[in-house]
Amino acid sequence: MFLTISTTGTPENPATDLGFLLHKHPEKAQRFSTSHGTAHVLYPEAGVERCTAALLLEVDPVALVRRGKGKERGGPADPTLAQYVNDRPYAASSLLAVALGSVFSSAVKGQCAARPELPGRARPLRVEVPALPARGGAALVARLFEPLGWTVTARPVALDERFPEWGESRYVSLVLEGELRLADALRHLYVLLPVLDDAKHYWVAPDEVEKLLRSGEGWLEDHPEQRLITSRYLSRRWSLTRDALERLALARLAEADDSRAEELDNAVDEKDDTEERPQPLAVRRREAVVAALRASGAARVLDLGCGQGQLVGALLQDTRFTEIVGVDVSVRALKEAARRLRLDRMTERQSARVTLLQGSLAYTDRRLAGYDAAVLSEVVEHLDLSRLPALEYAVFGAARPGTVVVTTPNAEYNIRWETLPAGHVRHADHRFEWTREEFRAWADRVAGRHGYAVEFTPVGADDPEVGPPTQMAVFRRNDTGNAPQGTDGERGTDETAKEEETA
């Protein structure tokens, strides 16, 4: 992993002052041991007019594997980090962020005993990261860094330059330019590198909240993407995210009131805090799905695209659901689901009720046949429209559960989200979002083709003009025996899947 920091100067304020700020002499190449490899600091150029410091992190794959065998704190959040051969060790990640915070710790704190006047000065900086994972693309990189005063150049990296038709990878080559204090720049990188990667190589414990607030002081309180940054930095652990957001809000109020956060916090009288908080849409959606499953009388349920297992956890709380199977294509999501559900701590009787499977909904899977009900909650919009027929056949034509519950965003409701720019979808990974008419047309077509009846239910406040935020369809299979014959394209999908299973 590689990162450079450059600055320019004049004879009165030479660029080599960067050496004082970083506490690393420009004439030396230094190395530092880290828990996952060796960090090198060197200066490719060091002159009065321009100076560049480089941080090179050599990742030790053996150390990654050894630490990955541990539980919780020692285990990686992303299973791919524990492999010998993959692209991850060469792209900026939380490994590089931790090395940066450790090697340049005094600079991050804004300390310089030899030249105490330097840390408080803003200076022209240029930061380059040749390979940066960007889950959300170059647009998200700009949304994160530009509000902090950076000019952002994020060039998407091709999957293979020899084959441009393959398209772009999820990596960008990043250049940041701006006039900032070095300590601020380093804190931005320390927080936002793992945020863009959307993964950490270590267990995220409650002390990560303190790290985030310490590194985000002075800029995270008012950042327009504060919620996304906080959630990703804390690996989407809701309890930690909520704690951090509450403390950030308190800090912002304290600054506006010219008082200390502790004073505001102590001034709140819990006895008078009777205002009921609105229930999150995700909770209302989950409750609506569970209610539909209860009404169907289902006992054996599939959660297709289960993600981190929130619905699986809700179903486990009701003993009428005797078998719950979560299916997802992402190994990382399944690992997080297992952690959230605490599968390793369940009783034998409880663990016998739940199974997590890796699988793609674009192919038929005989393991999914014979269940009472299946759920596709906020799943269909993540597929390209061209792949929807394959999912339709895999679920309604091949698996054929008695009941299928589908939820998806209502695109018409998007104008009610003040923070959502016009014409944008709610999530960067959504390939489309349907209006109510489009969703009904799709559901009616699928139901008619595969022998189901379908009913529609609003989820959330049903706005008289634009409808509810989430729309839900409940499909009930007609008792007509065998599944209707699909199109040639669908049969081809099934045959391809069988060939792959045989292989």
mmCIF file of C-alpha atoms in Angstrom, residues 132-497:
data_model
loop_
_atom_site.group_PDB
_atom_site.id
_atom_site.type_symbol
_atom_site.label_atom_id
_atom_site.label_comp_id
_atom_site.label_asym_id
_atom_site.label_seq_id
_atom_site.Cartn_x
_atom_site.Cartn_y
_atom_site.Cartn_z
ATOM 1 C CA LEU A 132 -8.171 3.223 -3.259
ATOM 2 C CA PRO A 133 -11.279 1.030 -2.886
ATOM 3 C CA ALA A 134 -14.339 3.253 -3.310
ATOM 4 C CA ARG A 135 -17.624 1.542 -2.533
ATOM 5 C CA GLY A 136 -19.866 4.211 -3.997
ATOM 6 C CA GLY A 137 -17.540 5.250 -6.798
ATOM 7 C CA ALA A 138 -15.742 8.487 -7.591
ATOM 8 C CA ALA A 139 -18.880 10.493 -6.798
ATOM 9 C CA LEU A 140 -18.811 9.340 -3.182
ATOM 10 C CA VAL A 141 -15.093 10.150 -2.902
ATOM 11 C CA ALA A 142 -15.889 13.726 -3.921
ATOM 12 C CA ARG A 143 -18.836 13.927 -1.492
ATOM 13 C CA LEU A 144 -16.578 12.896 1.367
ATOM 14 C CA PHE A 145 -13.503 15.037 0.706
ATOM 15 C CA GLU A 146 -14.763 18.196 -1.044
ATOM 16 C CA PRO A 147 -16.679 19.563 1.995
ATOM 17 C CA LEU A 148 -13.359 19.436 3.882
ATOM 18 C CA GLY A 149 -11.664 21.871 1.505
ATOM 19 C CA TRP A 150 -10.044 19.423 -0.879
ATOM 20 C CA THR A 151 -10.015 19.567 -4.653
ATOM 21 C CA VAL A 152 -10.655 15.953 -5.614
ATOM 22 C CA THR A 153 -9.475 14.044 -8.652
ATOM 23 C CA ALA A 154 -10.705 10.451 -8.492
ATOM 24 C CA ARG A 155 -9.967 8.501 -11.651
ATOM 25 C CA PRO A 156 -11.677 5.087 -11.855
ATOM 26 C CA VAL A 157 -9.248 2.230 -12.438
ATOM 27 C CA ALA A 158 -10.121 -0.134 -15.281
ATOM 28 C CA LEU A 159 -10.542 -3.822 -14.502
ATOM 29 C CA ASP A 160 -7.976 -4.501 -17.213
ATOM 30 C CA GLU A 161 -6.592 -1.797 -19.508
ATOM 31 C CA ARG A 162 -6.128 -4.413 -22.227
ATOM 32 C CA PHE A 163 -9.859 -5.108 -22.220
ATOM 33 C CA PRO A 164 -11.676 -1.759 -21.868
ATOM 34 C CA GLU A 165 -14.997 -3.447 -22.599
ATOM 35 C CA TRP A 166 -14.790 -5.092 -19.157
ATOM 36 C CA GLY A 167 -15.456 -1.694 -17.620
ATOM 37 C CA GLU A 168 -14.232 -0.116 -14.416
ATOM 38 C CA SER A 169 -13.227 -1.725 -11.135
ATOM 39 C CA ARG A 170 -14.385 -0.468 -7.737
ATOM 40 C CA TYR A 171 -10.991 1.202 -7.256
ATOM 41 C CA VAL A 172 -9.956 4.773 -8.006
ATOM 42 C CA SER A 173 -6.643 6.560 -8.281
ATOM 43 C CA LEU A 174 -7.026 9.514 -5.926
ATOM 44 C CA VAL A 175 -5.373 12.927 -5.845
ATOM 45 C CA LEU A 176 -6.333 15.475 -3.179
ATOM 46 C CA GLU A 177 -5.147 19.085 -3.345
ATOM 47 C CA GLY A 178 -5.833 21.885 -0.897
ATOM 48 C CA GLU A 179 -4.436 24.327 1.623
ATOM 49 C CA LEU A 180 -4.911 22.723 5.025
ATOM 50 C CA ARG A 181 -3.088 22.036 8.246
ATOM 51 C CA LEU A 182 -1.214 18.750 7.995
ATOM 52 C CA ALA A 183 -2.833 17.372 11.171
ATOM 53 C CA ASP A 184 -6.291 17.941 9.679
ATOM 54 C CA ALA A 185 -5.291 16.245 6.428
ATOM 55 C CA LEU A 186 -3.970 13.191 8.255
ATOM 56 C CA ARG A 187 -7.132 12.909 10.355
ATOM 57 C CA HIS A 188 -9.279 13.089 7.223
ATOM 58 C CA LEU A 189 -7.316 10.199 5.722
ATOM 59 C CA TYR A 190 -7.320 8.181 8.949
ATOM 60 C CA VAL A 191 -11.126 8.185 9.048
ATOM 61 C CA LEU A 192 -12.088 8.197 5.375
ATOM 62 C CA LEU A 193 -9.751 5.508 3.997
ATOM 63 C CA PRO A 194 -11.603 2.692 5.820
ATOM 64 C CA VAL A 195 -14.930 4.451 5.195
ATOM 65 C CA LEU A 196 -14.424 4.276 1.435
ATOM 66 C CA ASP A 197 -13.182 0.698 1.689
ATOM 67 C CA ASP A 198 -16.236 -0.020 3.874
ATOM 68 C CA ALA A 199 -14.278 -2.679 5.795
ATOM 69 C CA LYS A 200 -11.918 -2.985 8.732
ATOM 70 C CA HIS A 201 -9.298 -5.628 9.308
ATOM 71 C CA TYR A 202 -10.015 -5.858 13.037
ATOM 72 C CA TRP A 203 -12.931 -6.225 15.397
ATOM 73 C CA VAL A 204 -14.767 -2.931 15.942
ATOM 74 C CA ALA A 205 -15.165 -2.449 19.694
ATOM 75 C CA PRO A 206 -16.772 0.429 21.655
ATOM 76 C CA ASP A 207 -13.415 2.232 21.886
ATOM 77 C CA GLU A 208 -13.673 2.867 18.127
ATOM 78 C CA VAL A 209 -16.262 5.541 18.919
ATOM 79 C CA GLU A 210 -13.619 7.475 20.852
ATOM 80 C CA LYS A 211 -11.152 7.125 17.974
ATOM 81 C CA LEU A 212 -13.725 8.423 15.501
ATOM 82 C CA LEU A 213 -14.724 11.413 17.634
ATOM 83 C CA ARG A 214 -11.093 12.268 18.369
ATOM 84 C CA SER A 215 -10.054 12.128 14.705
ATOM 85 C CA GLY A 216 -13.279 13.773 13.517
ATOM 86 C CA GLU A 217 -13.141 16.694 15.946
ATOM 87 C CA GLY A 218 -13.611 19.987 14.157
ATOM 88 C CA TRP A 219 -14.932 18.579 10.874
ATOM 89 C CA LEU A 220 -17.195 15.557 11.329
ATOM 90 C CA GLU A 221 -19.798 17.463 13.391
ATOM 91 C CA ASP A 222 -20.949 19.435 10.334
ATOM 92 C CA HIS A 223 -20.063 17.060 7.508
ATOM 93 C CA PRO A 224 -23.040 16.487 5.147
ATOM 94 C CA GLU A 225 -22.212 12.746 4.996
ATOM 95 C CA GLN A 226 -21.814 12.424 8.757
ATOM 96 C CA ARG A 227 -24.247 9.498 9.102
ATOM 97 C CA LEU A 228 -22.641 7.485 6.294
ATOM 98 C CA ILE A 229 -19.127 8.135 7.613
ATOM 99 C CA THR A 230 -20.079 7.160 11.146
ATOM 100 C CA SER A 231 -21.939 4.023 10.126
ATOM 101 C CA ARG A 232 -19.208 2.726 7.825
ATOM 102 C CA TYR A 233 -16.340 3.602 10.170
ATOM 103 C CA LEU A 234 -18.057 1.625 12.928
ATOM 104 C CA SER A 235 -18.754 -1.323 10.586
ATOM 105 C CA ARG A 236 -22.493 -0.603 10.689
ATOM 106 C CA ARG A 237 -22.790 -1.595 14.333
ATOM 107 C CA TRP A 238 -25.984 0.278 15.123
ATOM 108 C CA SER A 239 -25.466 0.675 18.866
ATOM 109 C CA LEU A 240 -22.025 2.249 18.346
ATOM 110 C CA THR A 241 -23.249 4.377 15.439
ATOM 111 C CA ARG A 242 -26.140 5.739 17.481
ATOM 112 C CA ASP A 243 -23.806 6.573 20.368
ATOM 113 C CA ALA A 244 -21.408 8.405 18.056
ATOM 114 C CA LEU A 245 -24.172 10.355 16.275
ATOM 115 C CA GLU A 246 -25.720 11.448 19.574
ATOM 116 C CA ARG A 247 -22.359 12.687 20.840
ATOM 117 C CA LEU A 248 -21.655 14.502 17.559
ATOM 118 C CA ALA A 249 -25.034 16.222 17.768
ATOM 119 C CA LEU A 250 -24.284 17.234 21.351
ATOM 120 C CA ALA A 251 -20.892 18.642 20.328
ATOM 121 C CA ARG A 252 -22.524 20.669 17.548
ATOM 122 C CA LEU A 253 -25.097 22.108 19.968
ATOM 123 C CA ALA A 254 -22.413 22.911 22.508
ATOM 124 C CA GLU A 255 -20.394 24.806 19.916
ATOM 125 C CA ALA A 256 -23.442 26.811 18.858
ATOM 126 C CA ASP A 257 -24.273 27.569 22.500
ATOM 127 C CA ASP A 258 -20.646 28.366 23.365
ATOM 128 C CA SER A 259 -20.731 25.850 26.209
ATOM 129 C CA ARG A 260 -19.336 22.443 27.053
ATOM 130 C CA ALA A 261 -21.033 19.281 25.842
ATOM 131 C CA GLU A 262 -21.126 17.945 29.419
ATOM 132 C CA GLU A 263 -23.156 20.953 30.538
ATOM 133 C CA LEU A 264 -25.764 20.429 27.840
ATOM 134 C CA ASP A 265 -25.917 16.709 28.513
ATOM 135 C CA ASN A 266 -26.518 17.265 32.256
ATOM 136 C CA ALA A 267 -29.167 19.881 31.527
ATOM 137 C CA VAL A 268 -31.521 17.337 29.964
ATOM 138 C CA ASP A 269 -34.300 16.295 32.323
ATOM 139 C CA GLU A 270 -35.126 12.711 31.410
ATOM 140 C CA LYS A 271 -38.494 12.966 33.224
ATOM 141 C CA ASP A 272 -39.661 15.595 30.722
ATOM 142 C CA ASP A 273 -38.291 13.755 27.683
ATOM 143 C CA THR A 274 -41.650 12.260 26.723
ATOM 144 C CA GLU A 275 -41.532 12.887 22.971
ATOM 145 C CA GLU A 276 -41.894 9.607 21.145
ATOM 146 C CA ARG A 277 -39.195 8.990 18.552
ATOM 147 C CA PRO A 278 -40.413 8.002 15.102
ATOM 148 C CA GLN A 279 -39.955 4.330 14.351
ATOM 149 C CA PRO A 280 -37.278 3.726 11.667
ATOM 150 C CA LEU A 281 -38.600 2.617 8.292
ATOM 151 C CA ALA A 282 -36.394 -0.497 8.384
ATOM 152 C CA VAL A 283 -38.120 -1.606 11.593
ATOM 153 C CA ARG A 284 -41.601 -0.953 10.195
ATOM 154 C CA ARG A 285 -40.707 -2.863 7.048
ATOM 155 C CA ARG A 286 -39.428 -5.815 9.040
ATOM 156 C CA GLU A 287 -42.577 -5.839 11.188
ATOM 157 C CA ALA A 288 -44.770 -5.758 8.066
ATOM 158 C CA VAL A 289 -42.906 -8.729 6.578
ATOM 159 C CA VAL A 290 -43.169 -10.751 9.789
ATOM 160 C CA ALA A 291 -46.889 -9.962 10.020
ATOM 161 C CA ALA A 292 -47.413 -11.162 6.441
ATOM 162 C CA LEU A 293 -45.549 -14.395 7.190
ATOM 163 C CA ARG A 294 -47.618 -14.989 10.318
ATOM 164 C CA ALA A 295 -50.826 -14.429 8.364
ATOM 165 C CA SER A 296 -49.709 -16.985 5.779
ATOM 166 C CA GLY A 297 -49.253 -19.670 8.439
ATOM 167 C CA ALA A 298 -45.704 -20.355 7.264
ATOM 168 C CA ALA A 299 -43.360 -22.328 9.510
ATOM 169 C CA ARG A 300 -40.358 -22.867 7.213
ATOM 170 C CA VAL A 301 -39.121 -19.562 5.778
ATOM 171 C CA LEU A 302 -36.420 -18.465 3.332
ATOM 172 C CA ASP A 303 -34.865 -14.990 3.689
ATOM 173 C CA LEU A 304 -33.411 -14.478 0.214
ATOM 174 C CA GLY A 305 -30.733 -11.777 0.221
ATOM 175 C CA CYS A 306 -30.601 -11.886 4.013
ATOM 176 C CA GLY A 307 -27.709 -9.423 4.318
ATOM 177 C CA GLN A 308 -26.604 -9.077 7.936
ATOM 178 C CA GLY A 309 -29.490 -11.172 9.273
ATOM 179 C CA GLN A 310 -31.840 -8.574 10.795
ATOM 180 C CA LEU A 311 -34.973 -10.336 9.520
ATOM 181 C CA VAL A 312 -33.605 -13.762 10.468
ATOM 182 C CA GLY A 313 -33.117 -12.463 14.008
ATOM 183 C CA ALA A 314 -36.689 -11.146 14.147
ATOM 184 C CA LEU A 315 -38.091 -14.477 12.944
ATOM 185 C CA LEU A 316 -36.076 -16.395 15.536
ATOM 186 C CA GLN A 317 -37.959 -14.550 18.263
ATOM 187 C CA ASP A 318 -41.231 -16.210 17.175
ATOM 188 C CA THR A 319 -41.364 -19.948 17.833
ATOM 189 C CA ARG A 320 -44.000 -20.512 15.145
ATOM 190 C CA PHE A 321 -41.174 -20.226 12.613
ATOM 191 C CA THR A 322 -39.529 -23.617 13.055
ATOM 192 C CA GLU A 323 -36.934 -23.347 10.267
ATOM 193 C CA ILE A 324 -35.350 -20.146 8.977
ATOM 194 C CA VAL A 325 -32.827 -20.135 6.132
ATOM 195 C CA GLY A 326 -30.867 -16.995 5.268
ATOM 196 C CA VAL A 327 -29.363 -16.888 1.778
ATOM 197 C CA ASP A 328 -26.902 -14.304 0.464
ATOM 198 C CA VAL A 329 -24.268 -14.179 -2.254
ATOM 199 C CA SER A 330 -21.848 -12.299 0.027
ATOM 200 C CA VAL A 331 -19.652 -14.368 2.341
ATOM 201 C CA ARG A 332 -18.868 -11.214 4.282
ATOM 202 C CA ALA A 333 -22.572 -10.495 4.868
ATOM 203 C CA LEU A 334 -23.133 -14.062 6.056
ATOM 204 C CA LYS A 335 -20.218 -13.839 8.453
ATOM 205 C CA GLU A 336 -21.594 -10.605 9.868
ATOM 206 C CA ALA A 337 -25.063 -12.205 10.138
ATOM 207 C CA ALA A 338 -23.598 -15.122 12.089
ATOM 208 C CA ARG A 339 -21.855 -12.674 14.430
ATOM 209 C CA ARG A 340 -24.965 -10.545 14.947
ATOM 210 C CA LEU A 341 -27.128 -13.602 15.575
ATOM 211 C CA ARG A 342 -24.463 -15.069 17.890
ATOM 212 C CA LEU A 343 -24.807 -18.472 16.282
ATOM 213 C CA ASP A 344 -21.793 -19.766 18.178
ATOM 214 C CA ARG A 345 -23.503 -18.961 21.485
ATOM 215 C CA MET A 346 -26.961 -20.356 20.734
ATOM 216 C CA THR A 347 -28.340 -23.416 22.410
ATOM 217 C CA GLU A 348 -28.403 -26.539 20.278
ATOM 218 C CA ARG A 349 -32.181 -26.341 20.016
ATOM 219 C CA GLN A 350 -32.105 -22.710 18.910
ATOM 220 C CA SER A 351 -29.281 -23.132 16.402
ATOM 221 C CA ALA A 352 -31.144 -26.042 14.801
ATOM 222 C CA ARG A 353 -33.804 -23.564 13.651
ATOM 223 C CA VAL A 354 -31.481 -21.363 11.580
ATOM 224 C CA THR A 355 -29.213 -22.009 8.590
ATOM 225 C CA LEU A 356 -27.108 -19.538 6.591
ATOM 226 C CA LEU A 357 -26.338 -20.434 2.978
ATOM 227 C CA GLN A 358 -24.251 -18.782 0.299
ATOM 228 C CA GLY A 359 -26.020 -18.713 -3.027
ATOM 229 C CA SER A 360 -26.944 -16.555 -6.005
ATOM 230 C CA LEU A 361 -30.579 -15.809 -6.754
ATOM 231 C CA ALA A 362 -29.746 -15.639 -10.453
ATOM 232 C CA TYR A 363 -29.619 -19.472 -10.588
ATOM 233 C CA THR A 364 -32.006 -22.200 -9.568
ATOM 234 C CA ASP A 365 -30.990 -23.936 -6.370
ATOM 235 C CA ARG A 366 -32.574 -27.222 -5.331
ATOM 236 C CA ARG A 367 -31.747 -26.442 -1.686
ATOM 237 C CA LEU A 368 -34.461 -23.757 -1.725
ATOM 238 C CA ALA A 369 -37.344 -25.979 -2.824
ATOM 239 C CA GLY A 370 -40.157 -27.068 -0.506
ATOM 240 C CA TYR A 371 -40.397 -24.097 1.864
ATOM 241 C CA ASP A 372 -43.615 -22.503 3.070
ATOM 242 C CA ALA A 373 -42.568 -18.939 2.366
ATOM 243 C CA ALA A 374 -39.753 -16.807 0.969
ATOM 244 C CA VAL A 375 -38.888 -13.151 1.496
ATOM 245 C CA LEU A 376 -37.216 -10.775 -0.947
ATOM 246 C CA SER A 377 -36.920 -7.667 1.216
ATOM 247 C CA GLU A 378 -35.173 -4.752 -0.527
ATOM 248 C CA VAL A 379 -33.464 -7.175 -2.922
ATOM 249 C CA VAL A 380 -34.865 -6.861 -6.453
ATOM 250 C CA GLU A 381 -33.693 -3.255 -6.882
ATOM 251 C CA HIS A 382 -30.061 -4.387 -6.460
ATOM 252 C CA LEU A 383 -30.220 -6.487 -9.641
ATOM 253 C CA ASP A 384 -29.835 -5.282 -13.203
ATOM 254 C CA LEU A 385 -33.208 -5.370 -14.962
ATOM 255 C CA SER A 386 -31.796 -7.836 -17.465
ATOM 256 C CA ARG A 387 -31.192 -10.345 -14.639
ATOM 257 C CA LEU A 388 -34.624 -10.088 -13.058
ATOM 258 C CA PRO A 389 -36.152 -12.866 -15.218
ATOM 259 C CA ALA A 390 -33.540 -15.288 -13.871
ATOM 260 C CA LEU A 391 -34.432 -14.373 -10.279
ATOM 261 C CA GLU A 392 -38.153 -14.630 -11.058
ATOM 262 C CA TYR A 393 -37.773 -18.160 -12.375
ATOM 263 C CA ALA A 394 -35.383 -19.255 -9.597
ATOM 264 C CA VAL A 395 -37.868 -18.166 -6.906
ATOM 265 C CA PHE A 396 -41.357 -18.431 -8.440
ATOM 266 C CA GLY A 397 -40.703 -21.094 -11.066
ATOM 267 C CA ALA A 398 -38.213 -23.459 -9.411
ATOM 268 C CA ALA A 399 -38.330 -23.009 -5.608
ATOM 269 C CA ARG A 400 -42.101 -22.234 -5.644
ATOM 270 C CA PRO A 401 -42.766 -21.494 -1.959
ATOM 271 C CA GLY A 402 -46.387 -21.175 -0.919
ATOM 272 C CA THR A 403 -45.981 -17.484 -0.110
ATOM 273 C CA VAL A 404 -43.501 -14.918 -1.407
ATOM 274 C CA VAL A 405 -43.169 -11.494 0.243
ATOM 275 C CA VAL A 406 -41.426 -8.779 -1.801
ATOM 276 C CA THR A 407 -40.623 -5.248 -0.598
ATOM 277 C CA THR A 408 -38.958 -2.512 -2.623
ATOM 278 C CA PRO A 409 -38.648 1.310 -2.434
ATOM 279 C CA ASN A 410 -41.399 3.467 -3.909
ATOM 280 C CA ALA A 411 -39.601 5.847 -6.267
ATOM 281 C CA GLU A 412 -42.456 8.375 -6.128
ATOM 282 C CA TYR A 413 -41.835 8.876 -2.398
ATOM 283 C CA ASN A 414 -38.225 9.962 -2.972
ATOM 284 C CA ILE A 415 -39.222 13.619 -3.312
ATOM 285 C CA ARG A 416 -40.166 13.527 0.387
ATOM 286 C CA TRP A 417 -36.544 12.806 1.391
ATOM 287 C CA GLU A 418 -35.027 16.260 1.856
ATOM 288 C CA THR A 419 -31.459 14.934 1.807
ATOM 289 C CA LEU A 420 -31.905 12.953 -1.429
ATOM 290 C CA PRO A 421 -30.949 14.932 -4.564
ATOM 291 C CA ALA A 422 -33.565 14.990 -7.305
ATOM 292 C CA GLY A 423 -33.265 12.078 -9.712
ATOM 293 C CA HIS A 424 -31.111 9.988 -7.347
ATOM 294 C CA VAL A 425 -31.912 6.548 -5.985
ATOM 295 C CA ARG A 426 -31.824 5.881 -2.236
ATOM 296 C CA HIS A 427 -28.730 3.681 -2.297
ATOM 297 C CA ALA A 428 -25.697 3.771 -4.559
ATOM 298 C CA ASP A 429 -26.104 0.061 -5.360
ATOM 299 C CA HIS A 430 -29.733 0.338 -6.513
ATOM 300 C CA ARG A 431 -29.964 -0.410 -10.230
ATOM 301 C CA PHE A 432 -33.508 1.009 -10.404
ATOM 302 C CA GLU A 433 -36.419 2.052 -8.217
ATOM 303 C CA TRP A 434 -40.013 1.472 -9.301
ATOM 304 C CA THR A 435 -43.075 3.674 -9.111
ATOM 305 C CA ARG A 436 -46.217 2.068 -7.690
ATOM 306 C CA GLU A 437 -47.567 1.457 -11.164
ATOM 307 C CA GLU A 438 -44.321 -0.156 -12.343
ATOM 308 C CA PHE A 439 -44.128 -2.414 -9.291
ATOM 309 C CA ARG A 440 -47.740 -3.532 -9.694
ATOM 310 C CA ALA A 441 -47.202 -4.255 -13.375
ATOM 311 C CA TRP A 442 -44.139 -6.381 -12.603
ATOM 312 C CA ALA A 443 -45.827 -8.253 -9.756
ATOM 313 C CA ASP A 444 -48.992 -8.939 -11.761
ATOM 314 C CA ARG A 445 -46.937 -10.278 -14.668
ATOM 315 C CA VAL A 446 -44.841 -12.554 -12.413
ATOM 316 C CA ALA A 447 -47.918 -13.813 -10.563
ATOM 317 C CA GLY A 448 -49.780 -14.596 -13.767
ATOM 318 C CA ARG A 449 -46.845 -16.356 -15.358
ATOM 319 C CA HIS A 450 -46.047 -18.612 -12.400
ATOM 320 C CA GLY A 451 -49.463 -19.356 -10.945
ATOM 321 C CA TYR A 452 -49.683 -16.956 -7.986
ATOM 322 C CA ALA A 453 -52.220 -14.415 -6.746
ATOM 323 C CA VAL A 454 -50.795 -11.129 -5.463
ATOM 324 C CA GLU A 455 -51.911 -8.454 -3.007
ATOM 325 C CA PHE A 456 -50.272 -5.100 -2.313
ATOM 326 C CA THR A 457 -49.693 -3.436 1.060
ATOM 327 C CA PRO A 458 -48.161 -0.026 1.891
ATOM 328 C CA VAL A 459 -45.325 0.080 4.430
ATOM 329 C CA GLY A 460 -44.824 3.328 6.304
ATOM 330 C CA ALA A 461 -46.973 6.462 6.189
ATOM 331 C CA ASP A 462 -49.152 6.304 3.063
ATOM 332 C CA ASP A 463 -48.794 9.783 1.576
ATOM 333 C CA PRO A 464 -51.981 10.771 -0.302
ATOM 334 C CA GLU A 465 -49.943 12.201 -3.190
ATOM 335 C CA VAL A 466 -46.904 9.939 -3.583
ATOM 336 C CA GLY A 467 -47.822 6.817 -1.624
ATOM 337 C CA PRO A 468 -45.780 4.994 1.046
ATOM 338 C CA PRO A 469 -41.962 4.974 1.287
ATOM 339 C CA THR A 470 -41.905 1.170 0.833
ATOM 340 C CA GLN A 471 -44.268 -0.967 -1.241
ATOM 341 C CA MET A 472 -44.906 -4.615 -0.437
ATOM 342 C CA ALA A 473 -46.418 -7.413 -2.504
ATOM 343 C CA VAL A 474 -47.557 -10.727 -1.014
ATOM 344 C CA PHE A 475 -47.755 -13.570 -3.545
ATOM 345 C CA ARG A 476 -49.793 -16.691 -2.699
ATOM 346 C CA ARG A 477 -49.383 -19.773 -4.846
ATOM 347 C CA ASN A 478 -52.488 -21.137 -6.540
ATOM 348 C CA ASP A 479 -52.975 -24.843 -5.808
ATOM 349 C CA THR A 480 -52.816 -25.918 -9.450
ATOM 350 C CA GLY A 481 -50.183 -28.627 -9.238
ATOM 351 C CA ASN A 482 -47.061 -28.223 -11.333
ATOM 352 C CA ALA A 483 -45.498 -24.866 -12.132
ATOM 353 C CA PRO A 484 -46.499 -23.245 -15.433
ATOM 354 C CA GLN A 485 -44.022 -23.669 -18.242
ATOM 355 C CA GLY A 486 -41.590 -20.782 -18.452
ATOM 356 C CA THR A 487 -40.170 -19.153 -21.522
ATOM 357 C CA ASP A 488 -37.283 -20.645 -23.452
ATOM 358 C CA GLY A 489 -35.014 -18.102 -21.803
ATOM 359 C CA GLU A 490 -36.104 -19.276 -18.353
ATOM 360 C CA ARG A 491 -35.610 -22.936 -19.171
ATOM 361 C CA GLY A 492 -32.166 -22.013 -20.470
ATOM 362 C CA THR A 493 -31.371 -20.384 -17.145
ATOM 363 C CA ASP A 494 -32.453 -23.496 -15.289
ATOM 364 C CA GLU A 495 -30.440 -25.783 -17.535
ATOM 365 C CA THR A 496 -27.363 -23.591 -17.145
ATOM 366 C CA ALA A 497 -27.707 -23.718 -13.391
#
